[in-house]
Structures are given as structure tokens and as C-alpha cells.
XYZ file of C-alpha atoms in Angstrom:
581
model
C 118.816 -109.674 -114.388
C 119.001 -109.800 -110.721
C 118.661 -106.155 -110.561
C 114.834 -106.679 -112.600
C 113.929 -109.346 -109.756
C 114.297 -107.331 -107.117
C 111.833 -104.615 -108.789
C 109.381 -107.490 -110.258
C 108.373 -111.298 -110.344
C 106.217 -113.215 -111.931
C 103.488 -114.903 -109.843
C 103.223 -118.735 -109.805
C 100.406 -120.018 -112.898
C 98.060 -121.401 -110.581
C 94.671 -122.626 -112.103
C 92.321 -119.807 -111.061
C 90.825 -119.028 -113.885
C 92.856 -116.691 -115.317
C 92.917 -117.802 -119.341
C 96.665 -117.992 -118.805
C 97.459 -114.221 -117.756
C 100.219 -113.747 -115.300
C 100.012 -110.618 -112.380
C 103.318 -109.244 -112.334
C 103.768 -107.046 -108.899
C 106.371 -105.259 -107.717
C 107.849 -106.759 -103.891
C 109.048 -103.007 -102.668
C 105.588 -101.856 -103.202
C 104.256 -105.121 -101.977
C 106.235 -104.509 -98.863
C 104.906 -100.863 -98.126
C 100.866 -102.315 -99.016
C 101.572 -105.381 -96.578
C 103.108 -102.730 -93.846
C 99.842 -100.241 -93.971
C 97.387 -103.406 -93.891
C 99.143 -104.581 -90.222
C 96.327 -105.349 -87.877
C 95.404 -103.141 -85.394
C 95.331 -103.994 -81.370
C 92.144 -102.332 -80.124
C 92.384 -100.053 -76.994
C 90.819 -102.022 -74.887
C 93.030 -105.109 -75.810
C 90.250 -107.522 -76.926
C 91.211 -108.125 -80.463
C 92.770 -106.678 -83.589
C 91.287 -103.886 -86.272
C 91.759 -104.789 -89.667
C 90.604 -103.571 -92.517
C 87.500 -105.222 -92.782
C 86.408 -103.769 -89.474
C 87.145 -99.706 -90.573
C 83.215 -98.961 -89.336
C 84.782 -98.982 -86.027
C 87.502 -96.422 -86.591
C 85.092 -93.354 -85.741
C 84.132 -95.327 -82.183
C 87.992 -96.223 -81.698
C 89.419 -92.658 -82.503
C 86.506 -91.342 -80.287
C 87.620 -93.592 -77.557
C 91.103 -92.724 -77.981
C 90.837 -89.230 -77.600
C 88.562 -89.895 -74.659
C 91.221 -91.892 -73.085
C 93.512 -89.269 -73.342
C 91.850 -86.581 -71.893
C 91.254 -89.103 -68.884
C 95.045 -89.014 -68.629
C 95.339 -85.884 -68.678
C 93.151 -84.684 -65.974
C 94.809 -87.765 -63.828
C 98.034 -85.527 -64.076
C 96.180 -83.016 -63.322
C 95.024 -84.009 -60.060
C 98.329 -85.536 -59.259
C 99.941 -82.012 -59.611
C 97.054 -80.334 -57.196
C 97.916 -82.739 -54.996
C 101.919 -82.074 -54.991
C 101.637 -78.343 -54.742
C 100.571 -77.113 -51.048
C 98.358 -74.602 -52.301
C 96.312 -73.855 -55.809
C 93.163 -72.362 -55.685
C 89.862 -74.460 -56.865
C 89.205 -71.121 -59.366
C 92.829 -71.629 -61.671
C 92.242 -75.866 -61.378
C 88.454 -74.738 -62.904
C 90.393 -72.472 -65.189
C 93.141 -75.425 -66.543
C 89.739 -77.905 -66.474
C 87.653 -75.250 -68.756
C 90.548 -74.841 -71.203
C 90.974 -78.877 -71.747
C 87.397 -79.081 -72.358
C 87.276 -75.945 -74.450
C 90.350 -76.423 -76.546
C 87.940 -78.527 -78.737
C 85.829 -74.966 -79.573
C 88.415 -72.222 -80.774
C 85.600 -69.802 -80.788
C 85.093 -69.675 -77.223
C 88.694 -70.345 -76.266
C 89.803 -67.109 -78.153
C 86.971 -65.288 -76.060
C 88.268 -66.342 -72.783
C 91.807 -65.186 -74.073
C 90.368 -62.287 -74.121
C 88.778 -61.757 -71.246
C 91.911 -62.929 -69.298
C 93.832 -60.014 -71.076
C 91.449 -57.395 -70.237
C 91.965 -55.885 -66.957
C 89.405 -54.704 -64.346
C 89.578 -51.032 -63.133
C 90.723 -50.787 -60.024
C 88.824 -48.427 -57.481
C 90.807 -45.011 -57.396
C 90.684 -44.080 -53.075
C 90.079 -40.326 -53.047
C 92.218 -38.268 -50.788
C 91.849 -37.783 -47.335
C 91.080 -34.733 -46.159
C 91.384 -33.673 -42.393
C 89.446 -30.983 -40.771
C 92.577 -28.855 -40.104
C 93.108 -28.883 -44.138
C 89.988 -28.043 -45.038
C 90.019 -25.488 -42.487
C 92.906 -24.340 -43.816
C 91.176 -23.514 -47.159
C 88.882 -20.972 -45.975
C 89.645 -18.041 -47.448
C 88.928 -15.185 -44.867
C 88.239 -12.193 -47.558
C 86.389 -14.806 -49.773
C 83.658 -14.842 -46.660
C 83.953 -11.617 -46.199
C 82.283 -11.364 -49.514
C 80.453 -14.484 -49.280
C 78.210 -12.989 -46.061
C 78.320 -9.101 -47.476
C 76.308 -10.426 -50.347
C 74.435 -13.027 -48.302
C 73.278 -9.887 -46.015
C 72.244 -7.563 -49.156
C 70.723 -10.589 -50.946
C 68.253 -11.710 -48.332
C 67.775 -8.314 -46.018
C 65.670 -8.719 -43.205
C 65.569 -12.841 -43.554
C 67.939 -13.268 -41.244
C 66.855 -16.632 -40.677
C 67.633 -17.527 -44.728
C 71.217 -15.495 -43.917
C 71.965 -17.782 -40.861
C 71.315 -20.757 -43.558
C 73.735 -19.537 -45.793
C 76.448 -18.886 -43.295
C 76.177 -22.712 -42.352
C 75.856 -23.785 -45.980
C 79.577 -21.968 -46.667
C 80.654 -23.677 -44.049
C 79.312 -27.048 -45.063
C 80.639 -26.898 -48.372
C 84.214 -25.810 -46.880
C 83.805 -29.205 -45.040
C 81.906 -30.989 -47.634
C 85.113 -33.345 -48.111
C 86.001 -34.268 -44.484
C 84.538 -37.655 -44.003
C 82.990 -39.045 -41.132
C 85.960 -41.229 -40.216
C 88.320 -37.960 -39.944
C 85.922 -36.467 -37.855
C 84.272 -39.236 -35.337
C 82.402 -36.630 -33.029
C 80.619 -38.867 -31.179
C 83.729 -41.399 -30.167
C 85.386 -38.027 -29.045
C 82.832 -37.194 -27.006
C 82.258 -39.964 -25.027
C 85.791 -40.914 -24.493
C 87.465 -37.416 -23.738
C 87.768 -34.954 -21.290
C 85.727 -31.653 -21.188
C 89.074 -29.885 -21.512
C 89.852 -31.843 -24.476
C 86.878 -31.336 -26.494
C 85.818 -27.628 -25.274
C 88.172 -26.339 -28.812
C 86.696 -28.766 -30.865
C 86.296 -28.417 -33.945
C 86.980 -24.055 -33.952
C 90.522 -24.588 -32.855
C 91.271 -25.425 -36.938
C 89.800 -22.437 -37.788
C 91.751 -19.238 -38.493
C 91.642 -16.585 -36.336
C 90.942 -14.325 -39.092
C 88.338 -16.134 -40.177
C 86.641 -16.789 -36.826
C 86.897 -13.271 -36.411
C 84.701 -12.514 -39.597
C 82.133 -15.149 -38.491
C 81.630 -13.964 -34.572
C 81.495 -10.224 -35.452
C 78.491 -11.052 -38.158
C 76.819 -13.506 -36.111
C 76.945 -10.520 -33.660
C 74.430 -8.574 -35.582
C 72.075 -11.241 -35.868
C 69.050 -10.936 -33.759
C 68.204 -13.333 -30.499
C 65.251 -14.397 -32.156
C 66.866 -15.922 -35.362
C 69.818 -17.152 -33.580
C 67.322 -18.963 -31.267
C 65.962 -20.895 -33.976
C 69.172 -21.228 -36.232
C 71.082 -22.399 -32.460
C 67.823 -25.085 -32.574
C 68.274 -26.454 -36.238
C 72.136 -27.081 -35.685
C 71.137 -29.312 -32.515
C 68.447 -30.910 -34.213
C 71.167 -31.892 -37.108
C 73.040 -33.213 -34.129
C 70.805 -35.180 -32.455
C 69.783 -36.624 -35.655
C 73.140 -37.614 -36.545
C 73.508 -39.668 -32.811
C 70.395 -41.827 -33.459
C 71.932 -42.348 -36.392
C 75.173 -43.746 -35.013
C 73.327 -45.259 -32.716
C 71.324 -47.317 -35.349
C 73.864 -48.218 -36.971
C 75.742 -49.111 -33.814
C 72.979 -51.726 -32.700
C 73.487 -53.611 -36.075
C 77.139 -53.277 -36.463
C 79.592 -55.188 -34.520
C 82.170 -52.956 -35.398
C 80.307 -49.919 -34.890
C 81.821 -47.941 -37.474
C 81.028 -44.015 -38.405
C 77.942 -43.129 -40.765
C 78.286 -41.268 -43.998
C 76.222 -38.157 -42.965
C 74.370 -36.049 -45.407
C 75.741 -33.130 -43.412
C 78.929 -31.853 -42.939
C 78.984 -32.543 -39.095
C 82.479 -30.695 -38.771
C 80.094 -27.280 -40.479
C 77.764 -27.951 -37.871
C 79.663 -28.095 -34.307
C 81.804 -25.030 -36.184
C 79.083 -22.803 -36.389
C 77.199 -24.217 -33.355
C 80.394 -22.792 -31.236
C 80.918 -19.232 -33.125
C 77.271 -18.620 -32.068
C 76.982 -19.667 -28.669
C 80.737 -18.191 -27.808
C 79.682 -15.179 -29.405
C 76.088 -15.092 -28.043
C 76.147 -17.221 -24.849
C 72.152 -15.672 -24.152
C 70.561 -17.753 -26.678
C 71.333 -21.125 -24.724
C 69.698 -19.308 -21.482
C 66.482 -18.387 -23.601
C 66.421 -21.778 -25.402
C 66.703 -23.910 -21.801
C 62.242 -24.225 -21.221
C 62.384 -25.648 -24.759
C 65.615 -28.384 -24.191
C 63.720 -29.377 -20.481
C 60.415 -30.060 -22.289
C 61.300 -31.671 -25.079
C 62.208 -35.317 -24.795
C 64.230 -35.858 -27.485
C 67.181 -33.222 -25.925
C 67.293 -35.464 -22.761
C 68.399 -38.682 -21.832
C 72.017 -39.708 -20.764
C 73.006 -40.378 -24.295
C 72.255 -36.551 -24.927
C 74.232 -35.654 -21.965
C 78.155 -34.894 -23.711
C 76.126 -32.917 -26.472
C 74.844 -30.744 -23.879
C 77.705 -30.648 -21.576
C 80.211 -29.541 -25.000
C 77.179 -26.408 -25.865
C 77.345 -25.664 -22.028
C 81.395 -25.026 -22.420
C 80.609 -23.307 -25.590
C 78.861 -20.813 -23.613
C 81.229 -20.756 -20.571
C 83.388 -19.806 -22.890
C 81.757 -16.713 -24.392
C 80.362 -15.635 -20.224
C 81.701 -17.747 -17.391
C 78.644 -16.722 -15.539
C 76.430 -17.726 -18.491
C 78.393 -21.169 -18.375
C 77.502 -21.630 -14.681
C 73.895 -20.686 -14.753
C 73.387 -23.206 -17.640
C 75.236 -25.915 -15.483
C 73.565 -25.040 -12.073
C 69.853 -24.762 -14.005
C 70.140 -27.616 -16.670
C 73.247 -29.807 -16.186
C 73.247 -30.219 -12.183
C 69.440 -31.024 -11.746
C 70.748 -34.565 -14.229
C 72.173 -35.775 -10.717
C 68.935 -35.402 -9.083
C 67.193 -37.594 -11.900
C 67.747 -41.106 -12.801
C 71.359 -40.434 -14.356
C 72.453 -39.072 -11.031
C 73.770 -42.700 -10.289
C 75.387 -43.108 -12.881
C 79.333 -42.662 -12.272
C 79.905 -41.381 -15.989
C 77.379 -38.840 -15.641
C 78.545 -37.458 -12.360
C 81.699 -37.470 -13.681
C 81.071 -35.167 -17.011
C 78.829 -32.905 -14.703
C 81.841 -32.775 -12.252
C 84.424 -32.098 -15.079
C 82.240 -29.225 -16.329
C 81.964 -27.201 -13.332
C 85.373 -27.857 -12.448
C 86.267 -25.934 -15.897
C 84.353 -23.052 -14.989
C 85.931 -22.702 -12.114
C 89.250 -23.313 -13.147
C 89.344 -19.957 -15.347
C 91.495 -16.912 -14.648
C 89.622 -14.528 -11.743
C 86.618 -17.069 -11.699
C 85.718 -16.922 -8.303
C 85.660 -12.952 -8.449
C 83.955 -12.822 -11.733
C 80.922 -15.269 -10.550
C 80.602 -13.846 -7.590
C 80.415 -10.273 -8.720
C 78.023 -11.951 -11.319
C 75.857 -13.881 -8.815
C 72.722 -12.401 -9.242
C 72.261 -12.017 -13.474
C 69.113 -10.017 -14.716
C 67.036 -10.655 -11.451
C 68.156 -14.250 -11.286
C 71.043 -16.318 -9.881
C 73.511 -18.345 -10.911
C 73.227 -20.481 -8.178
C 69.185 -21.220 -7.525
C 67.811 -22.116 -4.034
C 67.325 -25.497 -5.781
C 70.715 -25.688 -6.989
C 71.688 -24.702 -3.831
C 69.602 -27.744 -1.941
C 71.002 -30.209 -5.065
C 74.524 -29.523 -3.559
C 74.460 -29.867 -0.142
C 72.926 -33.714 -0.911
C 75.786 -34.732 -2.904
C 78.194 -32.783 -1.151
C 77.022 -33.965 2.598
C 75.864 -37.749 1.940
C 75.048 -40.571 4.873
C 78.997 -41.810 5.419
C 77.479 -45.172 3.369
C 76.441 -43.107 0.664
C 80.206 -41.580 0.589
C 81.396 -42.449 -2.994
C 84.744 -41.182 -5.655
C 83.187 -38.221 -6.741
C 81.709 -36.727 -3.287
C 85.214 -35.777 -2.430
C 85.457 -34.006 -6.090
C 82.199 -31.950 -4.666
C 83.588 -31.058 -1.242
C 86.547 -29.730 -3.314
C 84.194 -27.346 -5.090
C 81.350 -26.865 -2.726
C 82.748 -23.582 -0.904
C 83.284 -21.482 -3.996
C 79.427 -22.573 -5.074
C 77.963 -21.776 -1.649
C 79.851 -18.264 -1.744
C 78.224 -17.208 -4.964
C 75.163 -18.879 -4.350
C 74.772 -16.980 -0.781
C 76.467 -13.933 -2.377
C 74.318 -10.242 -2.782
C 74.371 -7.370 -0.695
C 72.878 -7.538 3.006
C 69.829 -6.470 3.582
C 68.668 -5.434 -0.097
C 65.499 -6.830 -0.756
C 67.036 -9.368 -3.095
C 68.938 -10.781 -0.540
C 65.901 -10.882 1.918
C 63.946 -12.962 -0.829
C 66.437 -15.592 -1.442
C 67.123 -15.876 2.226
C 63.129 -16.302 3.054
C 63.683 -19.214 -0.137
C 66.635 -21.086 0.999
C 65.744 -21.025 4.688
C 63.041 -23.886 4.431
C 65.528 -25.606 2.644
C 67.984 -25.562 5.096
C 65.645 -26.612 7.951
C 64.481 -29.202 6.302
C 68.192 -30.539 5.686
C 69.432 -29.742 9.281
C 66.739 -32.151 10.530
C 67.684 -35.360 8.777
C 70.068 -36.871 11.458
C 73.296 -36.639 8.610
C 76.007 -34.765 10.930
C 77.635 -33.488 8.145
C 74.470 -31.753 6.221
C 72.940 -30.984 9.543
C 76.234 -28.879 10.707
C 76.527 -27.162 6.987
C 72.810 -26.760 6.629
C 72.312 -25.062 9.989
C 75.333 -22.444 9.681
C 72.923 -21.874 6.027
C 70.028 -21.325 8.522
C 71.712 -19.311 10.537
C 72.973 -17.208 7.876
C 69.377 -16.208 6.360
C 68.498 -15.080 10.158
C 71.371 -12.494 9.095
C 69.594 -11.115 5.934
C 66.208 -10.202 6.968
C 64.162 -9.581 10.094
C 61.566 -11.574 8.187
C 63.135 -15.020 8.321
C 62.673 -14.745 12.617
C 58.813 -15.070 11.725
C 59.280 -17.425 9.145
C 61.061 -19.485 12.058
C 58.545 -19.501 14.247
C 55.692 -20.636 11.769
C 57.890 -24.140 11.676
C 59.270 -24.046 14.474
C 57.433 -26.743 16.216
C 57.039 -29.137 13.221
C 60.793 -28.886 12.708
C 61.803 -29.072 16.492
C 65.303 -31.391 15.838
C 66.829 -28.685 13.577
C 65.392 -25.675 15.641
C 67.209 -26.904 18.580
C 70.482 -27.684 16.380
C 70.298 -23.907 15.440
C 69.607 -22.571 18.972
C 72.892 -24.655 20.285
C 74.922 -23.331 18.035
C 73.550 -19.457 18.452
C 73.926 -20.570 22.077
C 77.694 -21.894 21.515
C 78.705 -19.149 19.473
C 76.982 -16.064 20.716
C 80.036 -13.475 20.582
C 80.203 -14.054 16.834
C 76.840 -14.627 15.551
C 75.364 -11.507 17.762
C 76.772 -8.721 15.971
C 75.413 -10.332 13.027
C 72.201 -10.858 13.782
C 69.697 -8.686 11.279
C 67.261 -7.869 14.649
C 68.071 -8.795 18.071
C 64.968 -7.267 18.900
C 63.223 -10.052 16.413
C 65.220 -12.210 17.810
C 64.276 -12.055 21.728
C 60.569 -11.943 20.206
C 61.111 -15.008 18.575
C 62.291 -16.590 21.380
C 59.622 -15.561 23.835
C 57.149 -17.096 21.330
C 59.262 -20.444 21.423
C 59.313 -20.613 24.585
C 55.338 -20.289 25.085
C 55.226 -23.342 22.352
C 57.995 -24.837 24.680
C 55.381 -24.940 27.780
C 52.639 -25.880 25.950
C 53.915 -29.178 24.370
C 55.167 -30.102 27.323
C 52.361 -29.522 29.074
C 50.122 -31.406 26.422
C 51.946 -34.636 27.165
C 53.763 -35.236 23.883
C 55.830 -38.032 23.476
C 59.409 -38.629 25.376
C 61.202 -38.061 22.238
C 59.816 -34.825 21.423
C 59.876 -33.735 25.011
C 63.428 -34.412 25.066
C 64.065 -31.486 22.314
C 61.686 -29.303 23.383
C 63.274 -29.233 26.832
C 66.636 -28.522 25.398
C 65.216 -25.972 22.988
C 64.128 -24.127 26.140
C 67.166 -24.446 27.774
C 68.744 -22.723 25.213
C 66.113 -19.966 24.676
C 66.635 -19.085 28.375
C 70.067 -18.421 27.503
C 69.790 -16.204 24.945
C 67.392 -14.354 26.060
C 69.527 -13.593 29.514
C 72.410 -12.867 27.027
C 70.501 -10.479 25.571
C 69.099 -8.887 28.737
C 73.092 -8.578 29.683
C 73.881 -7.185 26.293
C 70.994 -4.378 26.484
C 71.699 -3.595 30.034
C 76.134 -2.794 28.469
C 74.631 -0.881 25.900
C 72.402 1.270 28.186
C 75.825 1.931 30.416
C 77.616 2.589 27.186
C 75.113 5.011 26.113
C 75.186 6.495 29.461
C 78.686 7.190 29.892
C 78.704 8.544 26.014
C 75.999 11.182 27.169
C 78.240 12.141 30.553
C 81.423 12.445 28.094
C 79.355 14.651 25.712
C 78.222 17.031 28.203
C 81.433 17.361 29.927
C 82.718 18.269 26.377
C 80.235 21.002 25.771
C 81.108 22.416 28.764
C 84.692 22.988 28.595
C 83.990 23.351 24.699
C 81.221 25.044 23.778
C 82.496 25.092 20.021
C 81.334 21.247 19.638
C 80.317 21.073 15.910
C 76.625 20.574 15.138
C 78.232 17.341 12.713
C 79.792 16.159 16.193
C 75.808 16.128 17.561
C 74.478 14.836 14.662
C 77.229 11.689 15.093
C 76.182 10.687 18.682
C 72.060 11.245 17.671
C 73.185 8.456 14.753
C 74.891 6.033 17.193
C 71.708 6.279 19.617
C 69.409 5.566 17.322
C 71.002 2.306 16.339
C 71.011 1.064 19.607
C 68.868 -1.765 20.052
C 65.304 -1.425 22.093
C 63.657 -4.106 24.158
């Protein structure tokens, strides 16, 4: 019976209404009931949640949940700030997923975006110039310009196209950072970039290229030589552009294959060195081929050609390059020093001092112009304040320059024009009170006196407006009389010449010029008297030599009367050379 109790009891009777009906419960299941209806504490600690109060349960779950997420982010932030370094992106990432974790949807969608992977960026190869180079195939443009020439015969201009567009396609994968042209040029030597780029190419293969671009006519090569520096000079403003609004400066993708470009630019002007002499009116007139920035351009075509004819090379520098100095780069030190470095190439070569001088005059002209001539004494002879690094560089090179600019042979009528050209020049020099160019420019003086009877009467036209340098010449004729006299082109000129200066003499000083000018013309006459009574000396030797040759002839035909009519016709030579007066 104590077994049923424990199962079941009877409730009390109370008086409730109940007609006398008893509720028999069980007390295990009373228990469990009793358990489940345990009140509540709210989360906020104000109270207890019983049954009666279940319309809350959808605030206090909502709450709950609230509160937890509140926790969790406080970990959260505790464990950003323990860990030295998390990025803001992966705490946004753990953030999104607690507030997302309530959508399935979109967390499955960033799952999957996570596990896809972004394509990385493949880096093509690098390919230098020398590889590329190294692909050219030397029978496959041997085929290339045989068809080229049957395709378009007699458009040579279209054919010249073509050869550069094999070339640019050969290239076509050398970018501009393996081949930085114009950081080469400014920061090298001439010696350094005179092979650039045609040392990669094969010898084969340059071989094919100079031997067709031989056959090509001066004409088309003229305006194919012009395109190819156009390309170039587009390319520097270019660089230059994007220099100005780039700190770093770096190299341009160019449309062009610049490597195609200085390769074929070389071939041609190594293989036809004339087309840069014909082109020159066109790259003086033209603006946009000058300036200092277009200066190593110019000075790397210039070695092109030097290296084709080294007398080519030197006319270009003496005609185009040198006149720079006498502009407003001639100041600058870099620019002195590239036109220094090119010259000093030229003349560096094997036999080059025999080879330009034997070349000084080239079809009528010569390497070395009167101008060029006047150019070099200036920055070869300064003031001694003027003196600066690369003066020293010039008096290095001056002597070979003057020899083929003074070089011809005496007394052709070539040599009597230039010497008529560069004699006002040299006056003019020996007059400006610089010891140095007046000593150099009056031996120059006195060397056109040499060449042509002419230049006596071209003396005495300026002689009294140029009275300082006509006296420095007559000192040193004076001084050095036993050498210069046998040199002289007319010592019958000569003593008329000095007869006239000496009635110019006596008339300034008779006019009442000033002290200073009286001064010169005094010792101009001094020296005039001199020469003259030299001369008088010398004529009166040469009548006594001619004398005693006449005596010595006779006596000869007398004891042999078998004297050879060439014997006569040798002493009727040697008095007709004898000077008159």
C-alpha cells in the first residue's frame, strides 16, 4: 500500500463545490509540472517571468540573443587588442559573418566567394635586344627584301618601309625598359654608345641589310634617313612628357620598336654616310632638330657616319656639331664635353690624321671651313680668365685640325681662295690683345701670304684699319726673316706692299692721329724699313749668284764645247725664277 502512495493520493475534501468528487493526482508528475512552472529571473534582474507573463517571451528571447551577440563582439575586440597586428578587412570579415550567420543564403554566397580564387597576372617574358637579335634569320631576309624589291619596283620609298617594318616586328617584343635609349645617351660616353644597338646584330645579317640599302637611291634614303629621326625625336618629347609628370621618370611604352629604329638608322648612315651631308640645310632650319636636348641624338648619327667615312664624320662635326659652341649651348660644360668626345673619336681612328688630311678638301669643299677654322682658335686661345677644363682638351686637338684645315696644295687656285677667306679672319683675331690667339692667329696670317700673291693686296686694303695686328705680323716677318723668306709666294709683292705701307705710314703720321695709333704706325715703319733693306741685300746675292753662274757656264763651254742643249735649258730655268725688283 505504500508502494500506491507514492504513485497517488487523495486530495483533502475541502468544501469547494465539488458535489463530493475527490482529484486524485499523481506527486511524480506533480513534481515534474511544479519544476517546468519555476519562475523565471528576467535578464535585466527586475523581477521574475511566470507563466502568466509568456507575452513577454518573444521581447526576452529577442533580448537574450541581443545580449549575446554584445558579448561576443566584446571578445572580439578584446582579441584585436591582444594580437599586435590584424587587419581592419578580416575584423570586417569575422563582424559580417556574426551578423550574417542569421541569413544562410548570403552566408553560403560569401563561402563561396572566399573559395574562388582571383587570376593572378601571368608577367610575359623578357626579352633583350641581343635575343631578339639573335632571332633574325639572315636567309629569311634575304627573302623577305628579294620579294619586298620585286613587289614594289621602283617605290623605293614603300621598300625602305618594309625593310624597317621587318625590323620592327623582329623587335616588336623588346620593351622600353630593356632598351632605355635615351638614359644611355645622356649618361654614356660616345665610345660607349657609337655600337649601339647594331653590335647585337649578326654579321651576316648586317651584311644583307648594308649591301641592299646600298642600292637604294640618295633621294629615298634622304627621306627614309628623315622619317627614322622624326620617330626619334618624337619618342624624346615623349619621355620628356612623361618625365615632367613623373617623379620617377620611368620609360614610355612606344608604339614603335625604338631598338628597329636606331638599327636601321645606323645600317644606312654607315653604309651611306652622304645622306647626313645632303640632309644638314634641312636639320639647321628646322627647329625641332635643335636644341641641347637634341644634341646626343645628333652627336650618336654624326658617329654613325664617322663610322661609314671618317672624313664624312668630321665635316658633319666641323659644319653642324662645332658651330653648337658658338650658340647658346656653347657654355654649357655637358655640351662641350659631347662635342669634345666626338671629335676626339674621329681622331682617335687608325691612320686618321693621314686619311683627313689627304681628304681635306671633299667635292670642292672642306672639312675644316674658314668658319670652323675661326670657331677653333676662340676656344682653343681664350683670355687666361676665360681658361676653363675643356680648353686644355682643345689645345690637345687643335694642331691636327689646323693641319687639315690649312691643308691643299700650294699655289692651286683652291688654296689661293681659302687663303684670301681665312686671312680676314686671322687679322681680325691677331688684333684682339689675347697673346695666345694673337701669336697663333698671326703665324695663320702669315701663312696665307704663302699661298697667293693676292693676299699682299688684300693686306694692304686693311692695312690701316687693322694697324695692331699688321705690325704683329711685320715683327715677326722681321724676327724670322731666314725662314719665312723662302716661303714667301712673291717677294716682289711683297716689297710692293711694303712701299705702299710705308706711304700710309707718312701720311697718318703726318695727319696728326692720335698717340696710340702713332705709336704702331711708327713701329710698323720701322719694320718695313727692314725688310725692305733685307730684300735689297737679298736681290743684290742673287744678282752675284747669277753672275758667277754665267762666268762658270762660259768657262765650261769653252773647255767643253759638248755642253748639252738640256744643260742650257737648266740654267735659262733657274734665271727665270730669280726674283725682279
Amino acid at each position: 500500500m505504500e508502494e500506491d502512495k507514492s504513485f497517488s493520493e487523495v486530495a483533502p475534501h475541502t468544501d469547494d463545490g465539488g458535489h463530493g468528487w475527490q482529484k486524485v493526482t499523481y506527486a511524480k508528475k506533480q513534481r515534474k509540472d511544479q519544476t517546468k512552472k519555476t519562475p523565471a529571473v528576467l535578464s535585466n534582474g527586475s523581477g521574475f517571468l511566470t507563466d502568466n507573463n509568456s507575452i513577454f517571451k518573444g521581447l526576452e528571447k529577442h533580448a537574450e540573443e541581443r545580449r549575446r551577440k554584445l558579448e561576443a563582439q566584446r571578445v572580439v575586440y578584446d582579441v584585436d587588442d591582444e594580437i599586435p597586428v590584424r587587419s581592419k578587412k578580416n575584423r570586417g570579415e569575422d563582424e559580417d559573418e556574426d551578423y550574417s550567420s542569421s541569413d544562410p543564403k548570403e552566408s553560403d554566397e560569401a563561402d563561396a566567394n572566399k573559395k574562388e580564387k582571383k587570376p593572378k597576372n601571368v608577367k610575359k617574358p623578357k626579352i633583350t635586344v641581343a635575343e631578339a637579335a639573335a632571332k633574325i634569320d639572315a636567309n629569311d631576309l634575304i627573302a623577305f627584301l628579294s620579294s619586298v624589291s620585286e613587289s614594289y619596283e621602283g617605290q623605293q620609298d614603300i621598300q625602305l618601309m618594309r625593310f624597317a617594318d621587318y625590323f620592327g616586328r623582329a623587335f616588336s617584343a623588346v620593351s622600353a625598359a630593356q632598351f632605355p635609349w635615351l638614359k644611355l645617351f645622356r649618361e654614356s660616353s660616345v665610345a660607349k654608345i657609337t655600337d649601339v644597338p647594331v653590335s647585337y646584330i649578326s654579321e651576316s645579317v648586317y651584311k644583307t641589310s648594308v649591301d641592299w640599302i646600298n642600292h637604294r637611291s640618295y633621294e629615298a634614303l634622304e627621306t627614309f634617313v628623315l622619317w627614322l629621326l622624326d620617330c626619334i625625336v618624337a619618342d624624346l618629347a615623349t619621355q620628356q612628357v612623361v618625365s615632367k609628370g613623373s617623379k620617377k621618370g620611368g620609360q614610355p611604352t612606344s608604339s614603335k620598336s625604338q631598338v628597329a629604329i636606331f638599327s636601321v638608322l645606323a645600317m644606312v648612315l654607315r653604309q651611306k654616310p652622304d645622306v647626313l651631308i645632303h640632309l644638314l640645310p634641312k636639320l639647321r632650319e628646322d627647329s625641332k632638330y635643335q636644341g641641347q636636348d637634341k644634341l646626343p641624338v645628333l652627336a650618336w648619327m654624326n658617329v654613325q657616319a664617322s663610322q661609314g667615312d671618317l672624313a664624312v664624320g668630321l665635316y658633319l662635326w666641323s659644319h653642324h656639331i662645332l658651330p653648337i659652341l658658338g650658340g647658346k649651348s656653347g657654355s654649357n660644360p655637358q655640351s662641350r664635353d659631347l662635342v669634345l668626345q666626338l671629335v676626339e673619336r674621329i681622331l682617335a681612328a687608325p691612320k686618321a690624321r693621314a686619311i683627313l688630311v689627304n681628304s681635306a678638301v671633299r667635292k670642292g669643299e672642306r672639312l675644316i671651313s674658314p668658319e670652323a677654322l675661326e670657331l677653333l682658335l676662340r676656344v682653343t686661345f681664350p683670355a687666361s680668365s676665360a681658361r676653363v677644363k675643356a680648353t686644355e682638351r682643345f689645345e690637345a686637338i687643335y694642331p691636327i685640325l689646323k693641319e687639315v684645315a690649312l691643308a691643299g696644295s700650294p699655289g692651286s687656285k683652291a688654296m689661293k681662295q681659302v687663303s684670301q677667306q681665312i686671312q680676314p679672319i686671322a687679322v681680325k683675331a691677331a688684333g684682339e690683345g689675347i697673346p695666345a690667339l694673337s701669336q697663333e692667329a698671326t703665324s695663320i696670317f702669315i701663312w696665307c701670304l704663302t699661298q697667293s700673291p693676292d693676299c699682299y693686296k688684300q693686306w694692304d686694303k686693311f692695312y690701316a684699319d687693322n694697324i695692331e695686328s699688321s705690325v704683329a705680323t711685320l715683327r715677326k716677318l722681321s724676327e724670322e726673316w731666314k725662314t719665312l723668306s723662302s716661303k714667301q709666294s712673291s717677294l716682289e709683292a711683297l716689297g710692293e706692299t711694303l712701299k705702299s705701307f710705308r706711304q700710309k705710314n707718312e701720311k697718318s703720321l703726318s695727319s696728326g692721329v692720335d698717340i696710340d695709333r702713332q705709336r704702331y704706325y711708327r713701329e710698323a715703319d720701322k719694320y718695313c724699313k727692314a725688310i725692305l733693306g733685307r730684300l735689297s741685300s737679298g736681290h743684290g746675292c742673287l744678282k752675284t749668284v747669277a753672275f758667277t753662274i754665267v762666268v762658270v757656264a762660259v768657262g765650261a763651254a769653252v773647255v767643253s764645247p759638248s755642253l748639252d742643249a738640256w744643260d742650257w735649258n737648266k740654267l735659262s730655268v733657274l734665271f727665270s725664277t730669280l726674283p725682279s725688283f
